[in-house]
CSV table of C-alpha atoms in Angstrom, one decimal:
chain,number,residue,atom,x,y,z
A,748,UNK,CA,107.8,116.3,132.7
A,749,UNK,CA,110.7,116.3,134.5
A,750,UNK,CA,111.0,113.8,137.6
A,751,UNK,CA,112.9,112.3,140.3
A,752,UNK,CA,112.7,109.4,141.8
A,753,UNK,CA,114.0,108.2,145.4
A,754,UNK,CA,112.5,106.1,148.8
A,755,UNK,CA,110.4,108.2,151.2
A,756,UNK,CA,111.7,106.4,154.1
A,757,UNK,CA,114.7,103.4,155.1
A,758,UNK,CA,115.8,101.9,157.9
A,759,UNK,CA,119.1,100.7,158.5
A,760,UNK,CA,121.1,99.3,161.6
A,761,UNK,CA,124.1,100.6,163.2
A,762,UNK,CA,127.0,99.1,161.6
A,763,UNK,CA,125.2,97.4,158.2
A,764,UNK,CA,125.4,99.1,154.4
A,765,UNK,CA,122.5,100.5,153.2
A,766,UNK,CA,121.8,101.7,149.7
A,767,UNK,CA,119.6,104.9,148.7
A,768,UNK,CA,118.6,104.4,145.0
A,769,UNK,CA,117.4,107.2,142.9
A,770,UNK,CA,116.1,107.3,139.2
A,771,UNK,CA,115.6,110.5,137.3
A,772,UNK,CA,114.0,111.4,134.0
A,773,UNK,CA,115.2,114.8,133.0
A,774,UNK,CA,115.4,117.0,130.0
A,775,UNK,CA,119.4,116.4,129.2
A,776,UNK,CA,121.7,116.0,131.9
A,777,UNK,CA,124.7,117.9,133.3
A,778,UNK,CA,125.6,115.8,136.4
A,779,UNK,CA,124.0,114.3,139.8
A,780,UNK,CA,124.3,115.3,143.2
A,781,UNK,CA,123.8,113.3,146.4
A,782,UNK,CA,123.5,116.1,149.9
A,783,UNK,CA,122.7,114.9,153.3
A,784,UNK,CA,120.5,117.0,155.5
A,785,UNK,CA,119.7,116.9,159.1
A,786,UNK,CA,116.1,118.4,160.1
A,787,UNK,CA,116.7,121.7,160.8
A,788,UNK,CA,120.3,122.5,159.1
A,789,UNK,CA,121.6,123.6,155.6
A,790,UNK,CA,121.8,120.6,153.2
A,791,UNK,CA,125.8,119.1,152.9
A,792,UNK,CA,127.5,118.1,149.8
A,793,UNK,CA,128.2,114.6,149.3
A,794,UNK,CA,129.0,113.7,145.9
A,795,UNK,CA,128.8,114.8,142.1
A,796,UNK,CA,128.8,112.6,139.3
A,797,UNK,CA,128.6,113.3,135.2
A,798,UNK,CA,130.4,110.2,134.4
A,799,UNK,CA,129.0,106.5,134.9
A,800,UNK,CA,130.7,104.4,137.0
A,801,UNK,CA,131.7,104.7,141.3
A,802,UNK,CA,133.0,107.3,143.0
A,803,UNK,CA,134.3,106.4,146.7
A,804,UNK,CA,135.0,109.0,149.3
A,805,UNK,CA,135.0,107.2,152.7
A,806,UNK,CA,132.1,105.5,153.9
A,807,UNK,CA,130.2,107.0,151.3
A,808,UNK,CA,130.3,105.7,147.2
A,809,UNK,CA,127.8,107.4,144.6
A,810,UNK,CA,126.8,105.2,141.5
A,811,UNK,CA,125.6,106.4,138.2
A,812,UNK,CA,124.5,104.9,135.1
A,813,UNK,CA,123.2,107.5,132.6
A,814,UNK,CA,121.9,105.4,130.2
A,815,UNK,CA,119.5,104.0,132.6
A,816,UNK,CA,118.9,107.5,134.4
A,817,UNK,CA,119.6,105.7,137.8
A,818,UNK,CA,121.7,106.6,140.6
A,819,UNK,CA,122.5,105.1,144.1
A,820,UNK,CA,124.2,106.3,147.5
A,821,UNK,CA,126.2,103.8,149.5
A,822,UNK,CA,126.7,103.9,153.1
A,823,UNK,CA,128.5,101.4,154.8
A,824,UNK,CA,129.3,100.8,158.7
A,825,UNK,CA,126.6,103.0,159.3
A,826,UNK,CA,126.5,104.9,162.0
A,827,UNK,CA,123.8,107.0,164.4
A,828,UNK,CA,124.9,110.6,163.3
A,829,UNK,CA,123.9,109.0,159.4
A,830,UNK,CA,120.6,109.3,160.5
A,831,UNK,CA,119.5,112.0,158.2
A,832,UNK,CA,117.4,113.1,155.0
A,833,UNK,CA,119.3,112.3,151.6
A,834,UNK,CA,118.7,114.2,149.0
A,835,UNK,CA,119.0,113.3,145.3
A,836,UNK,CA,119.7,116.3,142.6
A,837,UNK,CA,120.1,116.3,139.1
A,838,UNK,CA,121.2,119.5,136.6
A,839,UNK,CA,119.3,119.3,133.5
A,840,UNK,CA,120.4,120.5,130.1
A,841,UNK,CA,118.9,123.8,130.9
A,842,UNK,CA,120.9,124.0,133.7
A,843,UNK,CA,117.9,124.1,136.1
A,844,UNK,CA,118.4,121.6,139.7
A,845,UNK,CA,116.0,119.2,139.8
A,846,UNK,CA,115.4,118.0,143.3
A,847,UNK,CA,114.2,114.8,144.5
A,848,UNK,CA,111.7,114.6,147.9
A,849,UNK,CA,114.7,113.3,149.4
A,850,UNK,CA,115.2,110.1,151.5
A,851,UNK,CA,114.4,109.9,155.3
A,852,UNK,CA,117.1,107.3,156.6
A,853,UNK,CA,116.6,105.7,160.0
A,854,UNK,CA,119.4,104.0,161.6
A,855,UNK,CA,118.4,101.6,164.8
A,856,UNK,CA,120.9,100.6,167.4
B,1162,UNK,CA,104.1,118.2,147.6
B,1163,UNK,CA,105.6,121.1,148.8
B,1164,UNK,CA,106.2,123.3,145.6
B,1165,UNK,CA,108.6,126.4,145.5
B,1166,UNK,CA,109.0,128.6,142.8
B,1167,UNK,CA,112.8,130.9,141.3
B,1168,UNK,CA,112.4,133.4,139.0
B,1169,UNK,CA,114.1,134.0,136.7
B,1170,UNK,CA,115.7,130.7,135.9
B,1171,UNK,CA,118.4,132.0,134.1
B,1172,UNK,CA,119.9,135.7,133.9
B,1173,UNK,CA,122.7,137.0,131.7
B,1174,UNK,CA,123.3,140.7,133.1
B,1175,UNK,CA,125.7,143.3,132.4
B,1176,UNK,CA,128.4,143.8,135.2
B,1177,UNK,CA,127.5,146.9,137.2
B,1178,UNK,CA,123.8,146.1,137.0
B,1179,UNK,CA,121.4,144.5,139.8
B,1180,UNK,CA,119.5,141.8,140.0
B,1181,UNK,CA,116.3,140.6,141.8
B,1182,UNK,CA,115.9,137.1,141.7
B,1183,UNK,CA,112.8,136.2,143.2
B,1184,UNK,CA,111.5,132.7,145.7
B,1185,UNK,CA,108.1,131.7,146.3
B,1186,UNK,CA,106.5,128.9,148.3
B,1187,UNK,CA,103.5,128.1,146.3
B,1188,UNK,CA,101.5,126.1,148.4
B,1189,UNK,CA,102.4,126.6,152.0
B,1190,UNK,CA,103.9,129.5,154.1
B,1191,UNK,CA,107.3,129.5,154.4
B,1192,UNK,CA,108.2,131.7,157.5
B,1193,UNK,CA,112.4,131.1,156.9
B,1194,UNK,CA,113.7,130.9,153.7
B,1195,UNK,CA,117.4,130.3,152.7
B,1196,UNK,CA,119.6,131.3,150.2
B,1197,UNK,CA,122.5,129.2,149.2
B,1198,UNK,CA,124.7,129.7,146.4
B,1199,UNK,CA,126.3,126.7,144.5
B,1200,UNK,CA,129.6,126.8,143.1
B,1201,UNK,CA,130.4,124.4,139.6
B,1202,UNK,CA,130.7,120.8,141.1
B,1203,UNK,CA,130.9,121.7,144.4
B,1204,UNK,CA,128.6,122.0,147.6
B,1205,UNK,CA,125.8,124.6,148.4
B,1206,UNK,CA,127.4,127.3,150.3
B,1207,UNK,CA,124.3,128.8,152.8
B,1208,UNK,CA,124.7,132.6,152.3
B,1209,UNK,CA,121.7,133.6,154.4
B,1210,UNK,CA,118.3,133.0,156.4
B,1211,UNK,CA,115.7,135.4,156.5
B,1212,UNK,CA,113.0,134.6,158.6
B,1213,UNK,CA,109.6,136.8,157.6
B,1214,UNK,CA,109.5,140.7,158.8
B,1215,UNK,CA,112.8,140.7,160.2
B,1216,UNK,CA,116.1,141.5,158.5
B,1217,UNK,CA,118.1,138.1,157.2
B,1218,UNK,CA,120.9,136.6,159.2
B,1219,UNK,CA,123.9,136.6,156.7
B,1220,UNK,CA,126.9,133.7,157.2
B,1221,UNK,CA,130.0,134.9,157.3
B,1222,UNK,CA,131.8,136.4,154.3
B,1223,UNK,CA,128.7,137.2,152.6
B,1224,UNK,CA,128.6,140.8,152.0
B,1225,UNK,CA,124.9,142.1,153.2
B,1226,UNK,CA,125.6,145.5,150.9
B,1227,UNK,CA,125.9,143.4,148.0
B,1228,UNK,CA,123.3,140.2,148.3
B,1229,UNK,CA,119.9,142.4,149.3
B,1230,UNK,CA,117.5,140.0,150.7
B,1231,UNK,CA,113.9,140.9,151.6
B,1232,UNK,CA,110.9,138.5,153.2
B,1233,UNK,CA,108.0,140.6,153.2
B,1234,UNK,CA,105.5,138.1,153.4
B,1235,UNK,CA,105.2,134.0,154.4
B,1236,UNK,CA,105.2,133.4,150.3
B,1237,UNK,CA,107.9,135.4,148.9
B,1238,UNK,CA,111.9,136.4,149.4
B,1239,UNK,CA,114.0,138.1,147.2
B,1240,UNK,CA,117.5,138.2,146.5
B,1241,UNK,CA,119.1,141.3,144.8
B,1242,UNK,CA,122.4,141.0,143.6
B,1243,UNK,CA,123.8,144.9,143.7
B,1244,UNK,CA,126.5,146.0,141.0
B,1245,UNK,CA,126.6,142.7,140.0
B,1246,UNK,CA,130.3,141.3,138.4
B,1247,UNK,CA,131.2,138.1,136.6
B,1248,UNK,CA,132.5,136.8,140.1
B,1249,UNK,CA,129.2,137.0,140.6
B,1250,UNK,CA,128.3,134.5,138.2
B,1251,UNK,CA,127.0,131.5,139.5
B,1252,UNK,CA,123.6,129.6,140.5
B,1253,UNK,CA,121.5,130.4,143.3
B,1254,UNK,CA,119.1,128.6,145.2
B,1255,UNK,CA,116.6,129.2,147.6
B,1256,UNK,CA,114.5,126.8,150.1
B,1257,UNK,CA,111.6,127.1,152.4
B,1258,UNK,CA,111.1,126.2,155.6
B,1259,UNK,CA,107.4,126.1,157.5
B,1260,UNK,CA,109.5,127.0,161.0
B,1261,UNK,CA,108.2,123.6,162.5
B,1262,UNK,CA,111.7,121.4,163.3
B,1263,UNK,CA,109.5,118.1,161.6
B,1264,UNK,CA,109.1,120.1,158.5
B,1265,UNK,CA,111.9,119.4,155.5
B,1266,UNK,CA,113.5,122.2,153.6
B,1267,UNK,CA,111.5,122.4,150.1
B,1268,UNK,CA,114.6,123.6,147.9
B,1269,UNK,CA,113.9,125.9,144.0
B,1270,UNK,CA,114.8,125.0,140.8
B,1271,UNK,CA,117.8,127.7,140.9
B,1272,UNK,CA,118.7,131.0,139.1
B,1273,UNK,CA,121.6,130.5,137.1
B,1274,UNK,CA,123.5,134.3,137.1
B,1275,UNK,CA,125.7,135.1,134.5
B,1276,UNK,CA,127.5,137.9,134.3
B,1277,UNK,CA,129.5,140.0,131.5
């Protein structure tokens, strides 16, 4: 079956770099999406990778390494307003979005 | 976990036709869904909430005439794409929502529209 992987819950603390790891296993593979949701609000785009390697916009770097079907969402110099539900997406060969449970992240003072 | 349902998953229609593209919540009852539509590599645009029994709550620039959507009951919305073109093309999602602010958004597989 088709599965993705990612943390239920972090916690972080205002200012530090946390990382959001997410592993998939997916029938083919046409790219991977990281979205930030707040509770209650429509889901925001981050970041898209198809290629392996880092992609930096900001605060925020995605990671992907296809051959080990793992992917990661950097945040440094966290901040309060970070505080939010990450969500991890991948498009399989069929074209079909596979969504992860997402990824509760708590950031403390 | 939360489990909801798109069909069909993928559609290849002639322009000038409709389609109905349907969401379910399988195992809980969903009382707002949303339907977002996703462009190639780029973010989810929301296009609408619909909240069960009443008429959906469209964002602006989405045409109402064109994107039907219907929430007759706590487990299913539909989406109906009228006179479809190949504008048109493109894949939509849909998520459900129990209504409680603690709750997460349980997001489909997506509809992937093409058309001719």
């Amino acid at each position: 079956g088709q599965n993705i992987d990612q943390p239920t819950e972090m916690t972080a603390t205002e200012g530090a770099i946390v990382q959001i790891n997410c592993t998939y296993q997916t029938s083919g593979f046409n790219g991977l999406f990281w979205y930030q949701q707040h509770a209650g609000e429509a889901p925001t785009f981050l970041s898209y990778n198809v290629l392996d390697g880092l992609e930096e916009k900001g605060r925020f770097s995605s990671f992907l390494s296809r051959s080990k079907g793992y992917s990661y969402l950097l945040l440094k110099e966290l901040q309060m307003k970070d505080s939010a539900s990450y969500l991890c997406a991948v498009i399989d060969s069929n074209y079909q979005l596979i969504w992860g449970a997402g990824t509760k992240l708590i950031i403390k003072p | 976990g939360a489990v909801v349902s798109q069909h069909p998953s993928r559609v290849i229609c002639k322009s000038g036709t409709s389609v109905k593209i349907e969401c379910r919540s399988l195992d809980f009852q969903a009382t707002t869904m949303f339907w977002y539509r996703q462009f190639p590599k780029k973010s989810l645009m929301l296009m609408a909430t619909s909240n069960e029994g009443s008429k959906a709550t469209y964002e602006q620039g989405v045409e109402k005439d064109k994107f039907l959507i219907n929430h007759a009951s706590l487990t299913l919305s539909t989406l109906t794409v009228t006179s479809a073109h190949p504008e048109d093309s493109s894949f939509y999602i849909c998520s459900a929502w129990t209504g409680t602010p603690t709750d997460t958004q349980y997001f489909g597989p997506g509809t992937r529209l093409t058309v001719l």
